[in-house]
Backbone as CSV, one residue per row, in Angstrom:
resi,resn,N_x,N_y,N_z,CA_x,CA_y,CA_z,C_x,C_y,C_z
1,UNK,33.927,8.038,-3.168,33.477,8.298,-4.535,32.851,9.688,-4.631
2,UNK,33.249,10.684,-5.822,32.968,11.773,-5.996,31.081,11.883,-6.728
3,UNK,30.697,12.769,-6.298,28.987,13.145,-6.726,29.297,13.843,-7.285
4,UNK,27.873,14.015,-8.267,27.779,15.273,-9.439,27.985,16.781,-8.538
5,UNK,27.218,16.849,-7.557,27.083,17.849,-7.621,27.530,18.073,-5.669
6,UNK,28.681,18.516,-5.395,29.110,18.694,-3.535,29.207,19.531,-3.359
7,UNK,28.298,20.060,-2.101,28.413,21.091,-1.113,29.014,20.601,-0.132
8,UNK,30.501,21.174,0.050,31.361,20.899,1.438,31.257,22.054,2.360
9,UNK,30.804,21.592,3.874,31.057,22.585,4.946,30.627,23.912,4.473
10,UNK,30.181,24.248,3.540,29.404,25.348,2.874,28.753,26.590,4.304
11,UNK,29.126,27.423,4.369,28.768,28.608,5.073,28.901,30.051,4.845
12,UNK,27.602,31.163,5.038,28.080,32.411,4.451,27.352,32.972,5.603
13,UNK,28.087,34.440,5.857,27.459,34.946,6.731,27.095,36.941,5.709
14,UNK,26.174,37.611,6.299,25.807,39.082,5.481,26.216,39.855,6.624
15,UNK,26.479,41.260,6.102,26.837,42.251,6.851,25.431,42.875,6.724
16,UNK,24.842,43.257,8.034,23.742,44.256,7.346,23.865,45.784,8.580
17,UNK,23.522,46.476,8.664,23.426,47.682,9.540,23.045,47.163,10.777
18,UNK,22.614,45.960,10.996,22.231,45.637,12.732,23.584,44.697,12.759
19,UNK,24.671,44.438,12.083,25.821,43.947,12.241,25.898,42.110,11.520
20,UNK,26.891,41.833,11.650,27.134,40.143,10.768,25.752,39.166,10.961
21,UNK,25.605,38.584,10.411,24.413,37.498,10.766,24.620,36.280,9.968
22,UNK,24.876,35.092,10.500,25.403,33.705,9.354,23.833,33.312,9.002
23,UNK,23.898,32.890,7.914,22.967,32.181,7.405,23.221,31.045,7.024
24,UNK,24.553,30.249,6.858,24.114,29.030,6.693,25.466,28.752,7.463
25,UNK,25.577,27.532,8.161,26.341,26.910,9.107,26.944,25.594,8.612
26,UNK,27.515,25.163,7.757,28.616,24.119,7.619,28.013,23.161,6.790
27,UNK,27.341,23.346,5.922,26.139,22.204,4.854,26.817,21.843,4.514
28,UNK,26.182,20.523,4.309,27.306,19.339,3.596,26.207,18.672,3.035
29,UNK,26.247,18.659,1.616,25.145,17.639,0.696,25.804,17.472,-0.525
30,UNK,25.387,15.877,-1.038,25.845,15.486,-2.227,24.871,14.868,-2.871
31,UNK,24.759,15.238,-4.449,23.893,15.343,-5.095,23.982,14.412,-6.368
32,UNK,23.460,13.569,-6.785,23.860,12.310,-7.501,23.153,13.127,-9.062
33,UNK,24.046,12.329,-9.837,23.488,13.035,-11.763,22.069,12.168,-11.922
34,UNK,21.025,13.430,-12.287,19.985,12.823,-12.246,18.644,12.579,-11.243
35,UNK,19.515,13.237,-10.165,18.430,13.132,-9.066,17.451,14.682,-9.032
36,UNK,16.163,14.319,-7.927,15.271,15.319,-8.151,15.265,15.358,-6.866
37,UNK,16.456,16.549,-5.879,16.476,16.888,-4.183,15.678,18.132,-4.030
38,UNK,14.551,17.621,-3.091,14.010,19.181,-2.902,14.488,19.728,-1.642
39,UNK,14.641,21.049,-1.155,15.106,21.763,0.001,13.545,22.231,0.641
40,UNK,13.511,22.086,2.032,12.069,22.063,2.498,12.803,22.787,4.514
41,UNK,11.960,23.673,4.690,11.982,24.636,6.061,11.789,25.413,6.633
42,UNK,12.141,26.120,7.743,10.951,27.285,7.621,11.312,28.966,6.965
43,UNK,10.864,29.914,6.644,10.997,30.548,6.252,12.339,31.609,7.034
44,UNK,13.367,31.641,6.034,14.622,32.045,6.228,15.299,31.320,6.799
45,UNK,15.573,29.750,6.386,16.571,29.152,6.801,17.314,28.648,6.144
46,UNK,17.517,30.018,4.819,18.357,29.619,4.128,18.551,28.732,2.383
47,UNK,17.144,27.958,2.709,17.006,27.230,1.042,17.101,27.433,0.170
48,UNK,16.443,29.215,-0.133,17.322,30.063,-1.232,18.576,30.191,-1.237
49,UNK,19.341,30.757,-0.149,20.619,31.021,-0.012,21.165,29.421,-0.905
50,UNK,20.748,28.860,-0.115,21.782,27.145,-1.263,21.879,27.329,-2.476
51,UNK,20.590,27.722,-2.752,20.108,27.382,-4.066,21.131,28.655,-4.897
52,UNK,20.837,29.733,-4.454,21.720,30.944,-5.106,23.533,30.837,-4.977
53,UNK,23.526,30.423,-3.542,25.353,29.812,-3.731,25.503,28.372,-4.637
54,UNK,24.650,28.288,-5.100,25.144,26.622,-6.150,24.970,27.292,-7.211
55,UNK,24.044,28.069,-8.080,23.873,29.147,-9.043,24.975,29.761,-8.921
56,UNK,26.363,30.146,-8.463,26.940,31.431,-8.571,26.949,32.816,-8.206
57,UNK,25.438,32.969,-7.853,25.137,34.387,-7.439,25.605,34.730,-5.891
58,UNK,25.864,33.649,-4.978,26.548,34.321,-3.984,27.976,33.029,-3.803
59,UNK,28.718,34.232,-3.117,30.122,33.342,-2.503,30.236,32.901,-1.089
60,UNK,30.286,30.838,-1.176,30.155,30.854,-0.031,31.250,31.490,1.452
61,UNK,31.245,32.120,2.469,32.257,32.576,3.149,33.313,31.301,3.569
62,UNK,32.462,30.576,3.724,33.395,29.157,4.356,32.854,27.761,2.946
63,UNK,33.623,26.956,3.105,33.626,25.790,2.139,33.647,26.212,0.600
64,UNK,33.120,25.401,-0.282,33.088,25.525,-1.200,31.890,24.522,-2.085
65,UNK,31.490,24.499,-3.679,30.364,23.593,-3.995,31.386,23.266,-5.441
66,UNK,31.712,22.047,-5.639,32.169,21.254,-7.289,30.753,20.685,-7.912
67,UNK,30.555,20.942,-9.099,29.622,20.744,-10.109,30.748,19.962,-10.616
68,UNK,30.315,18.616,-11.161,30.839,17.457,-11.896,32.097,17.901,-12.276
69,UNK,32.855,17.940,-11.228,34.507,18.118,-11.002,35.190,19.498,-11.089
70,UNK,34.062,19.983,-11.608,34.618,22.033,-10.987,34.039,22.891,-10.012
71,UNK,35.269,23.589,-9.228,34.647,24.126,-8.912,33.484,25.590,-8.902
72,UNK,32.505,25.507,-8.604,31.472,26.663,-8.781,32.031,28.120,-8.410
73,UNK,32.493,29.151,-9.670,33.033,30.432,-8.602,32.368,31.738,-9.466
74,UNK,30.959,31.607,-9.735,30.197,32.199,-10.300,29.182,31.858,-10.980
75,UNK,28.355,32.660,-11.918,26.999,32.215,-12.962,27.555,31.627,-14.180
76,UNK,26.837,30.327,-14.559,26.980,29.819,-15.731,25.906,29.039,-16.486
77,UNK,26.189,28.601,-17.419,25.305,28.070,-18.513,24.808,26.952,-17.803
78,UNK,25.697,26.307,-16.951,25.803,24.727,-16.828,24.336,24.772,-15.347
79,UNK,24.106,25.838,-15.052,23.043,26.037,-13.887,22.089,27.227,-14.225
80,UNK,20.619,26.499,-14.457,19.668,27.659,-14.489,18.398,27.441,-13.400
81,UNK,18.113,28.989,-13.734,17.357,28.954,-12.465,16.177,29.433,-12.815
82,UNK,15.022,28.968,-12.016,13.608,29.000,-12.259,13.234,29.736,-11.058
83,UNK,12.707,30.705,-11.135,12.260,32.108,-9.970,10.505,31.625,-9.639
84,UNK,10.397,32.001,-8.465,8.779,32.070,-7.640,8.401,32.846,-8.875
85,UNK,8.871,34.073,-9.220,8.338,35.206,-10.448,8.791,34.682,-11.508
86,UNK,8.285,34.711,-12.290,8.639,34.187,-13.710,10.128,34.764,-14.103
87,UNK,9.416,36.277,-14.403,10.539,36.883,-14.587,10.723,37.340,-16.280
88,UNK,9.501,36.943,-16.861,9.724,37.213,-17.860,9.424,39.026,-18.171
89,UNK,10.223,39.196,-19.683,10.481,40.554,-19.870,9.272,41.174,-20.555
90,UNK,7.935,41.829,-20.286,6.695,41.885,-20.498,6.664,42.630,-21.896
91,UNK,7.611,43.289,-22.299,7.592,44.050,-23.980,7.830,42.595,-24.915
92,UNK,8.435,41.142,-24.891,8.749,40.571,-25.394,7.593,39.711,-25.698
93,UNK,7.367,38.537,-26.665,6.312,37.442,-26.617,7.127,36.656,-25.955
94,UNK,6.464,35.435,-26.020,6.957,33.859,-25.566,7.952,33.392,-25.992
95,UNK,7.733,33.828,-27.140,8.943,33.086,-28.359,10.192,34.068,-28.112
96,UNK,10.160,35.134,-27.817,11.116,36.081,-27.835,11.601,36.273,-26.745
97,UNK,11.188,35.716,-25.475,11.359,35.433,-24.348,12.881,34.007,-24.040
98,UNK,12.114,33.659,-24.706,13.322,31.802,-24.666,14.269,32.379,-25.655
99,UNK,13.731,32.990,-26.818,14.895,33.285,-28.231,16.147,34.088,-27.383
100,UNK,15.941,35.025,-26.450,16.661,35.899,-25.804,17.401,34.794,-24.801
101,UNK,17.203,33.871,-24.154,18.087,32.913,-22.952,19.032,32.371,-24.141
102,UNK,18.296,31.602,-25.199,18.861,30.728,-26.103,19.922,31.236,-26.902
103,UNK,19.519,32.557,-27.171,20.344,33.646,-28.043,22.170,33.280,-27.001
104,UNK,22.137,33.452,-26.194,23.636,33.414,-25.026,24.121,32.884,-25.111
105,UNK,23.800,31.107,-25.539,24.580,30.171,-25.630,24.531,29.826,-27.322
106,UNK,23.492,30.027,-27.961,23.615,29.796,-29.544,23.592,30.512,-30.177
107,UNK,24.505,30.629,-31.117,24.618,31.829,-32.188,23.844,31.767,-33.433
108,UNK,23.752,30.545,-33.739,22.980,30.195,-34.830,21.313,30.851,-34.791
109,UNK,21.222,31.539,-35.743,19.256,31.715,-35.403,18.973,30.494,-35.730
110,UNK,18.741,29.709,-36.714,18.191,28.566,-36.770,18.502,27.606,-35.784
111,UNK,19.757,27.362,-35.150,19.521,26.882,-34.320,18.403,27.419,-32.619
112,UNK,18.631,28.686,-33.099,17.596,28.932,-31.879,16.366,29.213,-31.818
113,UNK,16.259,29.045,-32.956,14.431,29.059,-33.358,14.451,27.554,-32.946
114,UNK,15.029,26.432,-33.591,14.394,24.821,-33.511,14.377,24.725,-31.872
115,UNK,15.417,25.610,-31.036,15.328,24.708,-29.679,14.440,25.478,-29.089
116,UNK,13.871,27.133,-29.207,13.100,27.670,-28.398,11.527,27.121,-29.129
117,UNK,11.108,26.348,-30.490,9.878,25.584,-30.950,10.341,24.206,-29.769
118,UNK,11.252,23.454,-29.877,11.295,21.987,-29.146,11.080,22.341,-27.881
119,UNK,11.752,23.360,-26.727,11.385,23.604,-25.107,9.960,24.142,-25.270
120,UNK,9.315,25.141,-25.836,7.962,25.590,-25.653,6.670,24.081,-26.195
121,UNK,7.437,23.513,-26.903,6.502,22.055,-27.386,6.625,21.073,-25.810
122,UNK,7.686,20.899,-25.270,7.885,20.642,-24.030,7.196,20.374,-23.075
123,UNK,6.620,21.456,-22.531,6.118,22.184,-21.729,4.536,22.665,-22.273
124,UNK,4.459,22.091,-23.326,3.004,22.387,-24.357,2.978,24.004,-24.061
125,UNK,3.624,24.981,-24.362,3.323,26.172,-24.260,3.320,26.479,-25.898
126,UNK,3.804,25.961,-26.999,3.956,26.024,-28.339,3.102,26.353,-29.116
127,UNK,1.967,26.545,-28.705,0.168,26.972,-29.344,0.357,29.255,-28.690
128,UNK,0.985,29.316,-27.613,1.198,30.273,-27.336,2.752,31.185,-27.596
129,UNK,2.969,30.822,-28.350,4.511,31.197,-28.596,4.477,32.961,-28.844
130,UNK,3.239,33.184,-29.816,2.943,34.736,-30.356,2.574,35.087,-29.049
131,UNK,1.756,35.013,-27.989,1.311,35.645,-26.566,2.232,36.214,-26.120
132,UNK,2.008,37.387,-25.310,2.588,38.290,-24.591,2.508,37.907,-23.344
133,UNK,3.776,38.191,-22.416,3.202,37.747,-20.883,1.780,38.227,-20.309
134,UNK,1.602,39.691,-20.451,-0.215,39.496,-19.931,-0.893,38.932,-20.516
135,UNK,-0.844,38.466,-21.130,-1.739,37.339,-21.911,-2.062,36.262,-21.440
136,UNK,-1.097,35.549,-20.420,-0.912,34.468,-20.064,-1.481,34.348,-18.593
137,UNK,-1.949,32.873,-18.212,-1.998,32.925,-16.632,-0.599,32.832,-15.803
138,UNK,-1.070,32.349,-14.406,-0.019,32.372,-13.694,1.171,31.388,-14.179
139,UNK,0.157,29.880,-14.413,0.682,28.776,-14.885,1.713,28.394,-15.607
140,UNK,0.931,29.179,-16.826,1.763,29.485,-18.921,2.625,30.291,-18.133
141,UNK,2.815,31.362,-17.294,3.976,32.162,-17.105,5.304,31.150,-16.778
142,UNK,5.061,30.494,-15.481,5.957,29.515,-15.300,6.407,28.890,-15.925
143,UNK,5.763,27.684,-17.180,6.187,27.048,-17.518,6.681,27.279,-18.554
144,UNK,6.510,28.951,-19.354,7.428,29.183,-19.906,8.935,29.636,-19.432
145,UNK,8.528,30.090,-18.063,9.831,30.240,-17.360,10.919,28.827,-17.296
146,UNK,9.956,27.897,-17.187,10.859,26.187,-17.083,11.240,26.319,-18.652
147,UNK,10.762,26.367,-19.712,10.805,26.365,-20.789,12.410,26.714,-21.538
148,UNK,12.758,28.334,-20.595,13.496,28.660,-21.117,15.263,28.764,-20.092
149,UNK,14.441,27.743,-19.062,15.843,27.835,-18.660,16.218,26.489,-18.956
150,UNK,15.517,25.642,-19.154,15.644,23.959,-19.830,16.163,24.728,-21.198
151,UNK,16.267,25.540,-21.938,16.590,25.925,-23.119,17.757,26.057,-23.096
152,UNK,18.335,26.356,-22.044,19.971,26.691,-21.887,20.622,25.169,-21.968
153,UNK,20.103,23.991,-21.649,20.782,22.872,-21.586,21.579,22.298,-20.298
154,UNK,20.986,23.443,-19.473,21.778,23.357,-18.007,22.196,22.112,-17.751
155,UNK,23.190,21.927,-16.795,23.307,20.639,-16.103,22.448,20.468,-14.866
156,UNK,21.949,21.428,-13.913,21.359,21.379,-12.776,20.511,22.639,-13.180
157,UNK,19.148,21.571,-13.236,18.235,22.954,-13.279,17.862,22.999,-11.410
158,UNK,17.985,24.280,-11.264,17.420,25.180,-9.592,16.198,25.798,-9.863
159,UNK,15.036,25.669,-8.737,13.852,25.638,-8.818,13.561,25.951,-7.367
160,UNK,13.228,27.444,-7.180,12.975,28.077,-6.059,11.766,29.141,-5.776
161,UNK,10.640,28.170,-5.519,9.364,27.954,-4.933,8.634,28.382,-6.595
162,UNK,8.853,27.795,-7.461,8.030,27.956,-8.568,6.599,27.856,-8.600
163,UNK,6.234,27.177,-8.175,4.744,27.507,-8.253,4.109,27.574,-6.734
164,UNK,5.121,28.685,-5.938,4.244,28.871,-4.316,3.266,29.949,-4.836
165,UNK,3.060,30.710,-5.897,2.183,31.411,-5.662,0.917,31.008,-6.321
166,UNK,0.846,30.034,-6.804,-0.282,29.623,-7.730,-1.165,28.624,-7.016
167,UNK,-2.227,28.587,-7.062,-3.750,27.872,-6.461,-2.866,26.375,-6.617
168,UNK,-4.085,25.817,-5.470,-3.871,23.987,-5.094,-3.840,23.701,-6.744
169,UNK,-4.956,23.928,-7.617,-5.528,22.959,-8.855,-4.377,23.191,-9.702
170,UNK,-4.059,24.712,-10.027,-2.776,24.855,-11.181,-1.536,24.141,-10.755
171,UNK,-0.970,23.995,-9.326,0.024,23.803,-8.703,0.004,22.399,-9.416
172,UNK,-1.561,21.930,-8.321,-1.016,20.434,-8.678,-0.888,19.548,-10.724
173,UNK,-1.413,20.577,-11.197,-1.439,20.166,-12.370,0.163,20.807,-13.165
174,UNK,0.873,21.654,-12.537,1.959,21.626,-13.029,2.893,20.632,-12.368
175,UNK,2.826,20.270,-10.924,3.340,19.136,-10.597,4.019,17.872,-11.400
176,UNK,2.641,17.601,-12.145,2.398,16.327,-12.552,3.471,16.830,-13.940
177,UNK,3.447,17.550,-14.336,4.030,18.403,-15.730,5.594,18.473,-15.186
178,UNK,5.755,18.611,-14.368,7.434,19.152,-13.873,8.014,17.187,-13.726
179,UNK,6.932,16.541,-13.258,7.485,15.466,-13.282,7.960,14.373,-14.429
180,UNK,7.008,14.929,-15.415,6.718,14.688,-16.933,8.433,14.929,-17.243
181,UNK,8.481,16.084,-17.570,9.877,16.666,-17.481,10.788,16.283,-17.526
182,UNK,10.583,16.291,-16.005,12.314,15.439,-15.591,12.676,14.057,-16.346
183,UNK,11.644,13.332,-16.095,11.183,12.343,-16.884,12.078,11.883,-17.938
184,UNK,11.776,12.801,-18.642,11.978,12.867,-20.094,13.267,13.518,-20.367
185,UNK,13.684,14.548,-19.618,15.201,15.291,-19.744,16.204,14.607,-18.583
186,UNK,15.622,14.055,-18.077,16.846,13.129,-16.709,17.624,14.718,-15.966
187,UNK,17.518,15.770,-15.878,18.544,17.212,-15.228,18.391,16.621,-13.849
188,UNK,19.281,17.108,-13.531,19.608,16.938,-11.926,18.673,18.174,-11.451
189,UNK,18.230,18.335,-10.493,16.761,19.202,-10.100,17.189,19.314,-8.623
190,UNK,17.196,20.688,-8.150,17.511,21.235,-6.975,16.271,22.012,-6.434
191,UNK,15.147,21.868,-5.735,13.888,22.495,-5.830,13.779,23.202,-4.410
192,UNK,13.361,24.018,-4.338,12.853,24.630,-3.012,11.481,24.772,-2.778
193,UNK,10.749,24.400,-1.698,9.438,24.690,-1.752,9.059,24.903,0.232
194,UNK,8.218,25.264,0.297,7.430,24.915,1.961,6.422,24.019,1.821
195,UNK,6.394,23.558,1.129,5.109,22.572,0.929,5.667,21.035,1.273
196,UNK,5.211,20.373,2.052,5.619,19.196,2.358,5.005,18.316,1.214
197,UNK,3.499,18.207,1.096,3.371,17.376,-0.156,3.676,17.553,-1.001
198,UNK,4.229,18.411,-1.833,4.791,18.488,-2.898,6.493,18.018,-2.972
199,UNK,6.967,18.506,-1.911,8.414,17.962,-1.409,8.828,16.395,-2.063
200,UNK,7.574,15.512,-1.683,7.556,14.002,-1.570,6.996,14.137,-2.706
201,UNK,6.148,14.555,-3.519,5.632,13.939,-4.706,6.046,14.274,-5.710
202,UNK,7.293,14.800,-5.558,8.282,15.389,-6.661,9.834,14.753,-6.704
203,UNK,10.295,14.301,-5.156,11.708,14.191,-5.328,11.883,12.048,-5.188
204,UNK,12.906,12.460,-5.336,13.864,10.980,-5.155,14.306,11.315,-3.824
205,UNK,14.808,12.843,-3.259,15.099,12.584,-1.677,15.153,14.092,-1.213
206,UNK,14.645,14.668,-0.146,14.007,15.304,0.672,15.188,16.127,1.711
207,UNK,15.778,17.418,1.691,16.689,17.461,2.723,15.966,18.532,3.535
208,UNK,15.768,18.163,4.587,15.174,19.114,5.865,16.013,20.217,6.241
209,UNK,16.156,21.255,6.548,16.708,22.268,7.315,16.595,23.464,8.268
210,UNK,17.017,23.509,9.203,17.071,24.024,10.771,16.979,25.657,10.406
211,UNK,16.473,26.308,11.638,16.196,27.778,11.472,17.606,28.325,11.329
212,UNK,17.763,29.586,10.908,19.329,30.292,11.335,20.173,30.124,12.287
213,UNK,20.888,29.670,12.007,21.719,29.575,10.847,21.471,28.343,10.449
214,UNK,21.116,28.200,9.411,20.553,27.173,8.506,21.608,25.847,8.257
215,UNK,21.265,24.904,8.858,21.960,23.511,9.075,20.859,22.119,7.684
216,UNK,21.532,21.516,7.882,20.836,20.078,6.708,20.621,19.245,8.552
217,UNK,19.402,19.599,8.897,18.998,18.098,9.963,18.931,16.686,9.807
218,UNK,17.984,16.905,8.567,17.837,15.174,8.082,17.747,15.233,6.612
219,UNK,18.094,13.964,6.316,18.228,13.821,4.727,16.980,12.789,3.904
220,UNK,16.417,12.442,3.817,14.732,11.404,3.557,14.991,10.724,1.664
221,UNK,15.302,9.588,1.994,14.868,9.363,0.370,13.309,9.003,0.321
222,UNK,12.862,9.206,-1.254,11.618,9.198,-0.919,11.680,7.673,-1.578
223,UNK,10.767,6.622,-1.560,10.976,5.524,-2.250,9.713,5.091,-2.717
224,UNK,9.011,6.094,-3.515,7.868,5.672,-4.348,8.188,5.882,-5.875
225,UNK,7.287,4.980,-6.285,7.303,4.435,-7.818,7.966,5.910,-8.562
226,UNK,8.717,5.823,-9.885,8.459,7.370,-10.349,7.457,7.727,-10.958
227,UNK,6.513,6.443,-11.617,5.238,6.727,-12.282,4.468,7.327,-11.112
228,UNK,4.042,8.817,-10.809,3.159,9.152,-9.449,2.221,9.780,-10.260
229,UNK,0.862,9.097,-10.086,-0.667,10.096,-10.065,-0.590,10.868,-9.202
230,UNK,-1.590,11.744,-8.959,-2.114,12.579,-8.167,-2.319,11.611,-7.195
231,UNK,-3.476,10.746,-7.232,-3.401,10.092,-5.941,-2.589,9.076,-5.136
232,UNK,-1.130,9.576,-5.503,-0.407,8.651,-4.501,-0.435,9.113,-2.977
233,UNK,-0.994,10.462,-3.138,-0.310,11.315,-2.149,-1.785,11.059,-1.284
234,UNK,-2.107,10.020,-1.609,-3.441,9.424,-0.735,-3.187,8.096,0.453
235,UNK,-1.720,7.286,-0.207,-1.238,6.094,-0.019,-0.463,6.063,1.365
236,UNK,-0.566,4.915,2.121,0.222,5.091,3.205,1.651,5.349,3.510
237,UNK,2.234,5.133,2.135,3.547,5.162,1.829,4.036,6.538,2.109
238,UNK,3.200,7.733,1.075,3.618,8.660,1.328,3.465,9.543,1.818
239,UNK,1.934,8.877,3.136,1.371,9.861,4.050,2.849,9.621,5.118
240,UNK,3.342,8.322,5.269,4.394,8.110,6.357,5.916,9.121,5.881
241,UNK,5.770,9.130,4.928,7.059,9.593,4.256,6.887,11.459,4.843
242,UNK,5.948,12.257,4.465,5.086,13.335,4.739,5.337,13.966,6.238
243,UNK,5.157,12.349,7.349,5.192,12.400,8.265,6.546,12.815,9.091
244,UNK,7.163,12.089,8.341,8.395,11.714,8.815,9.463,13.347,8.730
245,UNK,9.122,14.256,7.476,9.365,15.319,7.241,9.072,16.440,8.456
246,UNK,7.691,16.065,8.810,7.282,17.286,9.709,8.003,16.861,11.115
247,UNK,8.185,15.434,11.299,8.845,15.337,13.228,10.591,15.877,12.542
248,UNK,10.894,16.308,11.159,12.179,16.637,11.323,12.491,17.939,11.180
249,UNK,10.911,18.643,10.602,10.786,19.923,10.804,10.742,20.383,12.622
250,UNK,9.821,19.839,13.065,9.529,19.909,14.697,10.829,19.779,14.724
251,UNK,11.402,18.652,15.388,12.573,18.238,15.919,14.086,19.487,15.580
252,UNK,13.737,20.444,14.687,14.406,21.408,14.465,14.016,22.867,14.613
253,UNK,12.562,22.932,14.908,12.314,24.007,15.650,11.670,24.950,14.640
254,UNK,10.993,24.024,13.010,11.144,25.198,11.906,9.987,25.366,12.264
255,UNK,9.120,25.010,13.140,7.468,25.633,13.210,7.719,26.735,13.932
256,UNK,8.973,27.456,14.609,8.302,28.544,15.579,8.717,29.769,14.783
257,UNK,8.250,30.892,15.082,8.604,32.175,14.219,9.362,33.148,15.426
C-alpha cells in the first residue's frame, strides 16, 4: 500500500573543493496523511538535507520522493517551509508579509486579505497584523512565519528547527501552539529539531538518524494521548519514550563530534 508522502533509497552526495562528500545514504521513509514525523540527530547528519530534498530545493543523486502519487522534481505550493529564521522581509508589516506568500497562489485581493486575517487569527498574531518585524519578539516572528506558510494551503508543512533559537519558556509555549495547530489543520508535519523533548511532545513518530552519511537508524512511534499538557513530559511514558531516542542516538554514534 502506497503513503502520502515516500522517500525511496533517497541519496545525494556535494562536490565541494576538498572533493565529493555523500550526505545522505539510501533513506527510506514513509509518511502517512496527517501525521506529525519529527527528524532528530546530530548536527550534520543530514535532517535538513531531507527536509530540503522533500521541499524541491535539492535533487536527490540516487532514489527519488512521491508526494500523494507525484513525483517531487522541484518547489511547490503543495510544500512549505518554516525556517530556524523567520525570514520575514523587514520593510513589510505582518499583514504584508502573508499578503505577499498568499498573493502566489491567489489572485483575488479579497480573497487574500480573508485568508492572510483567518492564518494570522490562527496563530493569534491578528492584534499585530499593522507591526513591523522589529516590532515583534522572537516568538510573533515565528509564528507569523507558521502563519504564512499554513497560508499557502500546503499539503506537507516542513519545519526545520523553528524555534531552536528561542528560550525554554517561549519554546515551550509555542510548542503547545504548534500542537494546537496541527490539531485543528490535520497537515502532514515534517519537523526537524535536536531537542529530544520536544521530538516526543510534538510527534505521532520519531525517526532517528546516523552521522554522515546520514542513514534512518530507528523509527519510534510515540503513543501518547494527542491532548498533551506541558506536564506530560513529566510521565513515565514519555520519560521511557525520551529514553529510548537517546540509546538510538548512542547506538549510532550521534553524540561524538
Amino acid at each position: 500500500m502506497k503513503s502520502y508522502l515516500e522517500i525511496s533509497d533517497v541519496g545525494i552526495s556535494f562536490e565541494t573543493e576538498q572533493g565529493s562528500f555523500e550526505a545522505l545514504s539510501r533513506v527510506n521513509l514513509r509518511i502517512e496523511k496527517g501525521e506529525f514525523v519529527s527528524l532528530i540527530g546530530h548536527s550534520g547528519c543530514g535532517k535538513s538535507t531531507v527536509l530540503n530534498l522533500v521541499a524541491g530545493l535539492l535533487e536527490p543523486t540516487l532514489g527519488g520522493i512521491i508526494l500523494d502519487g507525484r513525483e517531487v522534481a522541484g518547489p511547490g505550493p503543495e510544500r512549505a517551509m518554516v525556517f530556524q529564521n523567520h525570514a520575514l522581509l523587514p520593510w513589510l508589516s505582518v499583514q504584508q508579509n502573508v499578503a505577499l506568500a498568499v498573493g502566489q497562489v491567489e489572485p483575488d485581493k479579497r480573497a487574500v486579505a480573508e485568508r492572510v486575517d483567518y492564518y494570522l487569527s490562527l496563530v493569534q498574531m491578528d492584534h499585530a497584523s499593522q507591526k513591523m518585524p522589529h516590532e515583534l519578539s522572537g516568538g510573533m516572528k515565528q509564528r507569523v512565519g507558521i502563519a504564512r506558510a499554513l497560508s499557502l494551503s500546503p499539503k506537507v508543512l516542513l519545519m526545520d528547527e523553528p524555534f531552536g533559537a528561542l528560550d525554554e519558556i517561549v519554546r515551550d509555549k509555542l510548542n503547545l501552539q504548534l500542537l494546537r495547530l496541527w490539531a485543528e489543520t490535520r497537515k502532514t508535519v515534517v519537523f526537524v529539531t535536536h531537542s529530544i523533548p520536544e521530538a516526543v511532545f510534538l510527534s505521532t513518530r520519531i525517526v532517528v538518524m546516523s552521522p554522515r552519511p546520514g542513514r534512518i537508524i530507528d523509527v519510534l512511534d510515540v503513543d501518547l494521548p494527542a491532548d498533551r499538557p506541558l506536564d506530560v513530559r513529566e510521565t513515565p511514558e514519555f520519560l521511557a519514550i525520551a529514553q529510548r531516542v537517546r540509546d538510538g542516538l548512542r547506538a549510532g554514534h550521534s553524540y561524538d563530534d
